[in-house]
mmCIF file of the C-alpha atoms, coordinates in Angstrom:
data_MODEL
# 
_entry.id   MODEL 
# 
loop_
_atom_site.group_PDB 
_atom_site.id 
_atom_site.type_symbol 
_atom_site.label_atom_id 
_atom_site.label_alt_id 
_atom_site.label_comp_id 
_atom_site.label_asym_id 
_atom_site.label_entity_id 
_atom_site.label_seq_id 
_atom_site.pdbx_PDB_ins_code 
_atom_site.Cartn_x 
_atom_site.Cartn_y 
_atom_site.Cartn_z 
_atom_site.occupancy 
_atom_site.B_iso_or_equiv 
_atom_site.pdbx_formal_charge 
_atom_site.auth_seq_id 
_atom_site.auth_comp_id 
_atom_site.auth_asym_id 
_atom_site.auth_atom_id 
_atom_site.pdbx_PDB_model_num 
ATOM 1   C CA . MET A 1 1   ? 0.000   0.000   0.000   1.00 0.00 ? 1   MET A CA 1 
ATOM 2   C CA . LEU A 1 2   ? 1.194   3.450   -0.866  1.00 0.00 ? 2   LEU A CA 1 
ATOM 3   C CA . TRP A 1 3   ? 0.160   5.077   2.415   1.00 0.00 ? 3   TRP A CA 1 
ATOM 4   C CA . ASN A 1 4   ? 0.314   8.701   1.297   1.00 0.00 ? 4   ASN A CA 1 
ATOM 5   C CA . THR A 1 5   ? 1.953   10.829  -1.374  1.00 0.00 ? 5   THR A CA 1 
ATOM 6   C CA . ASP A 1 6   ? 5.460   10.245  0.020   1.00 0.00 ? 6   ASP A CA 1 
ATOM 7   C CA . ASN A 1 7   ? 6.627   7.882   -2.708  1.00 0.00 ? 7   ASN A CA 1 
ATOM 8   C CA . THR A 1 8   ? 10.304  7.788   -1.722  1.00 0.00 ? 8   THR A CA 1 
ATOM 9   C CA . SER A 1 9   ? 10.802  4.061   -2.296  1.00 0.00 ? 9   SER A CA 1 
ATOM 10  C CA . TRP A 1 10  ? 7.355   3.078   -3.553  1.00 0.00 ? 10  TRP A CA 1 
ATOM 11  C CA . ALA A 1 11  ? 8.238   2.013   -7.103  1.00 0.00 ? 11  ALA A CA 1 
ATOM 12  C CA . ALA A 1 12  ? 11.163  -0.176  -6.021  1.00 0.00 ? 12  ALA A CA 1 
ATOM 13  C CA . ASN A 1 13  ? 9.178   -1.731  -3.167  1.00 0.00 ? 13  ASN A CA 1 
ATOM 14  C CA . ALA A 1 14  ? 6.105   -2.336  -5.336  1.00 0.00 ? 14  ALA A CA 1 
ATOM 15  C CA . GLN A 1 15  ? 8.188   -3.933  -8.070  1.00 0.00 ? 15  GLN A CA 1 
ATOM 16  C CA . ALA A 1 16  ? 10.007  -6.127  -5.539  1.00 0.00 ? 16  ALA A CA 1 
ATOM 17  C CA . ALA A 1 17  ? 6.661   -7.250  -4.107  1.00 0.00 ? 17  ALA A CA 1 
ATOM 18  C CA . ILE A 1 18  ? 5.348   -8.090  -7.587  1.00 0.00 ? 18  ILE A CA 1 
ATOM 19  C CA . ASN A 1 19  ? 8.548   -9.962  -8.395  1.00 0.00 ? 19  ASN A CA 1 
ATOM 20  C CA . ALA A 1 20  ? 8.037   -11.951 -5.176  1.00 0.00 ? 20  ALA A CA 1 
ATOM 21  C CA . GLY A 1 21  ? 4.490   -12.914 -6.187  1.00 0.00 ? 21  GLY A CA 1 
ATOM 22  C CA . THR A 1 22  ? 2.237   -10.078 -5.025  1.00 0.00 ? 22  THR A CA 1 
ATOM 23  C CA . THR A 1 23  ? -0.845  -9.907  -7.240  1.00 0.00 ? 23  THR A CA 1 
ATOM 24  C CA . HIS A 1 24  ? -2.496  -6.729  -5.862  1.00 0.00 ? 24  HIS A CA 1 
ATOM 25  C CA . LEU A 1 25  ? -1.353  -3.222  -4.958  1.00 0.00 ? 25  LEU A CA 1 
ATOM 26  C CA . LEU A 1 26  ? -3.410  -0.952  -2.723  1.00 0.00 ? 26  LEU A CA 1 
ATOM 27  C CA . GLY A 1 27  ? -3.820  2.805   -2.787  1.00 0.00 ? 27  GLY A CA 1 
ATOM 28  C CA . PHE A 1 28  ? -3.728  5.276   0.078   1.00 0.00 ? 28  PHE A CA 1 
ATOM 29  C CA . ASN A 1 29  ? -4.898  4.622   3.649   1.00 0.00 ? 29  ASN A CA 1 
ATOM 30  C CA . GLU A 1 30  ? -7.938  6.691   4.601   1.00 0.00 ? 30  GLU A CA 1 
ATOM 31  C CA . PRO A 1 31  ? -7.077  9.696   2.421   1.00 0.00 ? 31  PRO A CA 1 
ATOM 32  C CA . ASP A 1 32  ? -10.458 11.150  3.376   1.00 0.00 ? 32  ASP A CA 1 
ATOM 33  C CA . LEU A 1 33  ? -9.474  11.426  7.065   1.00 0.00 ? 33  LEU A CA 1 
ATOM 34  C CA . SER A 1 34  ? -7.290  14.267  8.360   1.00 0.00 ? 34  SER A CA 1 
ATOM 35  C CA . SER A 1 35  ? -5.642  12.039  10.983  1.00 0.00 ? 35  SER A CA 1 
ATOM 36  C CA . GLN A 1 36  ? -4.594  9.482   8.360   1.00 0.00 ? 36  GLN A CA 1 
ATOM 37  C CA . SER A 1 37  ? -3.074  10.019  4.903   1.00 0.00 ? 37  SER A CA 1 
ATOM 38  C CA . ASN A 1 38  ? -5.259  13.139  4.395   1.00 0.00 ? 38  ASN A CA 1 
ATOM 39  C CA . ILE A 1 39  ? -5.138  13.658  0.623   1.00 0.00 ? 39  ILE A CA 1 
ATOM 40  C CA . SER A 1 40  ? -7.683  15.529  -1.483  1.00 0.00 ? 40  SER A CA 1 
ATOM 41  C CA . PRO A 1 41  ? -9.381  13.497  -4.228  1.00 0.00 ? 41  PRO A CA 1 
ATOM 42  C CA . LYS A 1 42  ? -7.624  15.609  -6.877  1.00 0.00 ? 42  LYS A CA 1 
ATOM 43  C CA . ASP A 1 43  ? -4.161  15.172  -5.328  1.00 0.00 ? 43  ASP A CA 1 
ATOM 44  C CA . ALA A 1 44  ? -4.787  11.470  -4.755  1.00 0.00 ? 44  ALA A CA 1 
ATOM 45  C CA . ALA A 1 45  ? -5.720  11.030  -8.424  1.00 0.00 ? 45  ALA A CA 1 
ATOM 46  C CA . ALA A 1 46  ? -2.516  12.768  -9.532  1.00 0.00 ? 46  ALA A CA 1 
ATOM 47  C CA . ALA A 1 47  ? -0.423  10.646  -7.142  1.00 0.00 ? 47  ALA A CA 1 
ATOM 48  C CA . TRP A 1 48  ? -2.230  7.484   -8.311  1.00 0.00 ? 48  TRP A CA 1 
ATOM 49  C CA . LEU A 1 49  ? -1.475  8.232   -11.957 1.00 0.00 ? 49  LEU A CA 1 
ATOM 50  C CA . GLN A 1 50  ? 2.181   8.889   -11.187 1.00 0.00 ? 50  GLN A CA 1 
ATOM 51  C CA . ASN A 1 51  ? 2.872   6.074   -8.705  1.00 0.00 ? 51  ASN A CA 1 
ATOM 52  C CA . ILE A 1 52  ? 0.301   3.285   -8.865  1.00 0.00 ? 52  ILE A CA 1 
ATOM 53  C CA . GLU A 1 53  ? -1.054  3.360   -12.405 1.00 0.00 ? 53  GLU A CA 1 
ATOM 54  C CA . PRO A 1 54  ? 2.276   2.307   -13.987 1.00 0.00 ? 54  PRO A CA 1 
ATOM 55  C CA . PHE A 1 55  ? 1.781   -1.139  -12.361 1.00 0.00 ? 55  PHE A CA 1 
ATOM 56  C CA . HIS A 1 56  ? -1.657  -1.824  -13.878 1.00 0.00 ? 56  HIS A CA 1 
ATOM 57  C CA . THR A 1 57  ? -0.284  -4.416  -16.301 1.00 0.00 ? 57  THR A CA 1 
ATOM 58  C CA . GLN A 1 58  ? 1.578   -6.270  -13.538 1.00 0.00 ? 58  GLN A CA 1 
ATOM 59  C CA . ALA A 1 59  ? -0.913  -6.370  -10.664 1.00 0.00 ? 59  ALA A CA 1 
ATOM 60  C CA . SER A 1 60  ? -4.554  -5.728  -9.831  1.00 0.00 ? 60  SER A CA 1 
ATOM 61  C CA . LEU A 1 61  ? -4.959  -2.241  -8.403  1.00 0.00 ? 61  LEU A CA 1 
ATOM 62  C CA . VAL A 1 62  ? -7.180  -1.619  -5.372  1.00 0.00 ? 62  VAL A CA 1 
ATOM 63  C CA . SER A 1 63  ? -8.442  1.908   -4.721  1.00 0.00 ? 63  SER A CA 1 
ATOM 64  C CA . PRO A 1 64  ? -7.544  4.104   -1.792  1.00 0.00 ? 64  PRO A CA 1 
ATOM 65  C CA . ALA A 1 65  ? -9.168  2.717   1.371   1.00 0.00 ? 65  ALA A CA 1 
ATOM 66  C CA . ILE A 1 66  ? -11.884 5.156   2.459   1.00 0.00 ? 66  ILE A CA 1 
ATOM 67  C CA . THR A 1 67  ? -13.625 5.535   5.800   1.00 0.00 ? 67  THR A CA 1 
ATOM 68  C CA . ASN A 1 68  ? -17.347 5.105   6.341   1.00 0.00 ? 68  ASN A CA 1 
ATOM 69  C CA . GLY A 1 69  ? -17.664 8.777   7.325   1.00 0.00 ? 69  GLY A CA 1 
ATOM 70  C CA . GLY A 1 70  ? -20.418 10.962  5.955   1.00 0.00 ? 70  GLY A CA 1 
ATOM 71  C CA . PRO A 1 71  ? -19.833 13.611  3.259   1.00 0.00 ? 71  PRO A CA 1 
ATOM 72  C CA . PRO A 1 72  ? -17.276 14.826  2.331   1.00 0.00 ? 72  PRO A CA 1 
ATOM 73  C CA . LEU A 1 73  ? -15.651 11.602  3.587   1.00 0.00 ? 73  LEU A CA 1 
ATOM 74  C CA . GLY A 1 74  ? -16.249 8.006   2.538   1.00 0.00 ? 74  GLY A CA 1 
ATOM 75  C CA . ILE A 1 75  ? -18.279 7.359   -0.584  1.00 0.00 ? 75  ILE A CA 1 
ATOM 76  C CA . THR A 1 76  ? -18.364 11.070  -1.438  1.00 0.00 ? 76  THR A CA 1 
ATOM 77  C CA . TRP A 1 77  ? -14.556 11.221  -1.343  1.00 0.00 ? 77  TRP A CA 1 
ATOM 78  C CA . MET A 1 78  ? -14.332 8.092   -3.515  1.00 0.00 ? 78  MET A CA 1 
ATOM 79  C CA . SER A 1 79  ? -16.774 9.516   -6.066  1.00 0.00 ? 79  SER A CA 1 
ATOM 80  C CA . ASP A 1 80  ? -14.678 12.690  -6.299  1.00 0.00 ? 80  ASP A CA 1 
ATOM 81  C CA . PHE A 1 81  ? -11.461 10.658  -6.578  1.00 0.00 ? 81  PHE A CA 1 
ATOM 82  C CA . LEU A 1 82  ? -12.868 8.518   -9.397  1.00 0.00 ? 82  LEU A CA 1 
ATOM 83  C CA . GLY A 1 83  ? -14.102 11.661  -11.153 1.00 0.00 ? 83  GLY A CA 1 
ATOM 84  C CA . ASN A 1 84  ? -10.548 13.024  -11.053 1.00 0.00 ? 84  ASN A CA 1 
ATOM 85  C CA . CYS A 1 85  ? -9.043  9.677   -12.048 1.00 0.00 ? 85  CYS A CA 1 
ATOM 86  C CA . SER A 1 86  ? -11.203 8.702   -15.018 1.00 0.00 ? 86  SER A CA 1 
ATOM 87  C CA . THR A 1 87  ? -8.293  7.056   -16.861 1.00 0.00 ? 87  THR A CA 1 
ATOM 88  C CA . CYS A 1 88  ? -7.132  5.094   -13.810 1.00 0.00 ? 88  CYS A CA 1 
ATOM 89  C CA . HIS A 1 89  ? -7.254  1.312   -13.777 1.00 0.00 ? 89  HIS A CA 1 
ATOM 90  C CA . ILE A 1 90  ? -8.989  0.337   -10.530 1.00 0.00 ? 90  ILE A CA 1 
ATOM 91  C CA . ASP A 1 91  ? -9.947  -3.293  -10.090 1.00 0.00 ? 91  ASP A CA 1 
ATOM 92  C CA . ALA A 1 92  ? -11.591 -3.098  -6.643  1.00 0.00 ? 92  ALA A CA 1 
ATOM 93  C CA . ILE A 1 93  ? -12.712 -0.525  -4.076  1.00 0.00 ? 93  ILE A CA 1 
ATOM 94  C CA . ALA A 1 94  ? -11.173 -0.657  -0.575  1.00 0.00 ? 94  ALA A CA 1 
ATOM 95  C CA . ALA A 1 95  ? -13.143 0.626   2.383   1.00 0.00 ? 95  ALA A CA 1 
ATOM 96  C CA . HIS A 1 96  ? -13.223 0.571   6.182   1.00 0.00 ? 96  HIS A CA 1 
ATOM 97  C CA . TRP A 1 97  ? -16.135 0.351   8.593   1.00 0.00 ? 97  TRP A CA 1 
ATOM 98  C CA . TYR A 1 98  ? -16.026 1.601   12.175  1.00 0.00 ? 98  TYR A CA 1 
ATOM 99  C CA . ASP A 1 99  ? -18.859 2.103   14.635  1.00 0.00 ? 99  ASP A CA 1 
ATOM 100 C CA . SER A 1 100 ? -19.487 1.970   18.357  1.00 0.00 ? 100 SER A CA 1 
ATOM 101 C CA . ALA A 1 101 ? -21.894 0.344   20.768  1.00 0.00 ? 101 ALA A CA 1 
ATOM 102 C CA . THR A 1 102 ? -23.818 3.618   21.055  1.00 0.00 ? 102 THR A CA 1 
ATOM 103 C CA . ALA A 1 103 ? -23.962 4.253   17.302  1.00 0.00 ? 103 ALA A CA 1 
ATOM 104 C CA . ARG A 1 104 ? -26.976 2.460   15.868  1.00 0.00 ? 104 ARG A CA 1 
ATOM 105 C CA . PRO A 1 105 ? -25.426 1.053   12.666  1.00 0.00 ? 105 PRO A CA 1 
ATOM 106 C CA . GLN A 1 106 ? -25.542 -2.672  13.143  1.00 0.00 ? 106 GLN A CA 1 
ATOM 107 C CA . ALA A 1 107 ? -24.784 -5.720  10.997  1.00 0.00 ? 107 ALA A CA 1 
ATOM 108 C CA . ARG A 1 108 ? -27.611 -5.052  8.521   1.00 0.00 ? 108 ARG A CA 1 
ATOM 109 C CA . ASP A 1 109 ? -26.510 -1.430  8.104   1.00 0.00 ? 109 ASP A CA 1 
ATOM 110 C CA . VAL A 1 110 ? -22.930 -2.534  7.474   1.00 0.00 ? 110 VAL A CA 1 
ATOM 111 C CA . ARG A 1 111 ? -24.100 -4.939  4.781   1.00 0.00 ? 111 ARG A CA 1 
ATOM 112 C CA . ASN A 1 112 ? -26.327 -2.265  3.204   1.00 0.00 ? 112 ASN A CA 1 
ATOM 113 C CA . TYR A 1 113 ? -23.476 0.271   3.195   1.00 0.00 ? 113 TYR A CA 1 
ATOM 114 C CA . PHE A 1 114 ? -21.170 -2.054  1.281   1.00 0.00 ? 114 PHE A CA 1 
ATOM 115 C CA . THR A 1 115 ? -23.952 -3.231  -1.027  1.00 0.00 ? 115 THR A CA 1 
ATOM 116 C CA . ASP A 1 116 ? -24.755 0.402   -1.867  1.00 0.00 ? 116 ASP A CA 1 
ATOM 117 C CA . MET A 1 117 ? -21.056 1.025   -2.486  1.00 0.00 ? 117 MET A CA 1 
ATOM 118 C CA . TYR A 1 118 ? -20.873 -1.932  -4.847  1.00 0.00 ? 118 TYR A CA 1 
ATOM 119 C CA . ASN A 1 119 ? -23.994 -0.773  -6.693  1.00 0.00 ? 119 ASN A CA 1 
ATOM 120 C CA . LYS A 1 120 ? -22.558 2.757   -7.051  1.00 0.00 ? 120 LYS A CA 1 
ATOM 121 C CA . PHE A 1 121 ? -19.065 1.817   -8.248  1.00 0.00 ? 121 PHE A CA 1 
ATOM 122 C CA . GLY A 1 122 ? -19.695 -1.576  -9.892  1.00 0.00 ? 122 GLY A CA 1 
ATOM 123 C CA . LYS A 1 123 ? -16.459 -3.084  -8.614  1.00 0.00 ? 123 LYS A CA 1 
ATOM 124 C CA . PRO A 1 124 ? -15.627 -5.702  -6.001  1.00 0.00 ? 124 PRO A CA 1 
ATOM 125 C CA . ILE A 1 125 ? -15.432 -4.241  -2.493  1.00 0.00 ? 125 ILE A CA 1 
ATOM 126 C CA . TRP A 1 126 ? -12.495 -5.026  -0.229  1.00 0.00 ? 126 TRP A CA 1 
ATOM 127 C CA . ILE A 1 127 ? -13.294 -4.438  3.445   1.00 0.00 ? 127 ILE A CA 1 
ATOM 128 C CA . THR A 1 128 ? -9.752  -3.875  4.667   1.00 0.00 ? 128 THR A CA 1 
ATOM 129 C CA . GLU A 1 129 ? -10.657 -2.716  8.195   1.00 0.00 ? 129 GLU A CA 1 
ATOM 130 C CA . ARG A 1 130 ? -13.794 -3.365  10.228  1.00 0.00 ? 130 ARG A CA 1 
ATOM 131 C CA . TYR A 1 131 ? -14.434 -2.587  13.873  1.00 0.00 ? 131 TYR A CA 1 
ATOM 132 C CA . ALA A 1 132 ? -17.513 -2.461  16.031  1.00 0.00 ? 132 ALA A CA 1 
ATOM 133 C CA . ALA A 1 133 ? -16.949 -1.386  19.621  1.00 0.00 ? 133 ALA A CA 1 
ATOM 134 C CA . VAL A 1 134 ? -19.659 -3.436  21.270  1.00 0.00 ? 134 VAL A CA 1 
ATOM 135 C CA . GLY A 1 135 ? -17.755 -4.602  24.333  1.00 0.00 ? 135 GLY A CA 1 
ATOM 136 C CA . ASP A 1 136 ? -14.947 -6.937  25.210  1.00 0.00 ? 136 ASP A CA 1 
ATOM 137 C CA . PHE A 1 137 ? -14.191 -9.459  22.485  1.00 0.00 ? 137 PHE A CA 1 
ATOM 138 C CA . ALA A 1 138 ? -14.025 -12.371 24.953  1.00 0.00 ? 138 ALA A CA 1 
ATOM 139 C CA . GLY A 1 139 ? -17.506 -12.893 26.303  1.00 0.00 ? 139 GLY A CA 1 
ATOM 140 C CA . THR A 1 140 ? -19.159 -10.636 23.722  1.00 0.00 ? 140 THR A CA 1 
ATOM 141 C CA . PHE A 1 141 ? -18.148 -12.452 20.545  1.00 0.00 ? 141 PHE A CA 1 
ATOM 142 C CA . VAL A 1 142 ? -16.570 -15.690 21.783  1.00 0.00 ? 142 VAL A CA 1 
ATOM 143 C CA . TYR A 1 143 ? -16.860 -17.840 24.867  1.00 0.00 ? 143 TYR A CA 1 
ATOM 144 C CA . SER A 1 144 ? -13.741 -18.802 26.818  1.00 0.00 ? 144 SER A CA 1 
ATOM 145 C CA . ASN A 1 145 ? -13.696 -22.142 24.974  1.00 0.00 ? 145 ASN A CA 1 
ATOM 146 C CA . GLY A 1 146 ? -13.377 -20.312 21.626  1.00 0.00 ? 146 GLY A CA 1 
ATOM 147 C CA . THR A 1 147 ? -16.896 -20.948 20.311  1.00 0.00 ? 147 THR A CA 1 
ATOM 148 C CA . LEU A 1 148 ? -18.951 -18.038 19.024  1.00 0.00 ? 148 LEU A CA 1 
ATOM 149 C CA . THR A 1 149 ? -21.597 -16.385 21.186  1.00 0.00 ? 149 THR A CA 1 
ATOM 150 C CA . PRO A 1 150 ? -24.954 -15.636 19.524  1.00 0.00 ? 150 PRO A CA 1 
ATOM 151 C CA . LEU A 1 151 ? -23.707 -12.093 18.770  1.00 0.00 ? 151 LEU A CA 1 
ATOM 152 C CA . GLY A 1 152 ? -20.476 -13.519 17.351  1.00 0.00 ? 152 GLY A CA 1 
ATOM 153 C CA . GLN A 1 153 ? -22.537 -15.860 15.172  1.00 0.00 ? 153 GLN A CA 1 
ATOM 154 C CA . THR A 1 154 ? -24.591 -12.906 13.920  1.00 0.00 ? 154 THR A CA 1 
ATOM 155 C CA . TYR A 1 155 ? -21.529 -10.874 12.948  1.00 0.00 ? 155 TYR A CA 1 
ATOM 156 C CA . ASN A 1 156 ? -19.952 -13.938 11.376  1.00 0.00 ? 156 ASN A CA 1 
ATOM 157 C CA . SER A 1 157 ? -23.072 -14.606 9.256   1.00 0.00 ? 157 SER A CA 1 
ATOM 158 C CA . VAL A 1 158 ? -23.015 -11.141 7.643   1.00 0.00 ? 158 VAL A CA 1 
ATOM 159 C CA . ALA A 1 159 ? -19.284 -10.922 7.171   1.00 0.00 ? 159 ALA A CA 1 
# 
């Protein structure tokens, strides 16, 4: 993954990874979030064309990984990026999902969000980060013997 626009050793590292058998390259990490790679859609498109696009004949290219934030983040950011990168080869869309126990989005909402994203962009969706803060993992999702709790089974069935 090219994390941000600092491409100091990107080309050499990407080529070495491809030579070692890597089949996919990923774009920027949460460019729509100021605390992450923080890149405008226009600047991300320019950096993509310069750094990632040259590998489109050697590997499948996965978009920048967006957050599930509301506009101008998330899907809005991705739409703007794709509008600025109309000649880019993008084989899949990468996205993250985060919520909390007090936020109401639940498993069905997560599924609907990614289904809507697929319907909008028409490309496979890669969920590269997913987190739901609904309590301690042990006891909430799995029992001490490692089997899934009913809530763990629910999350597993929509994953």
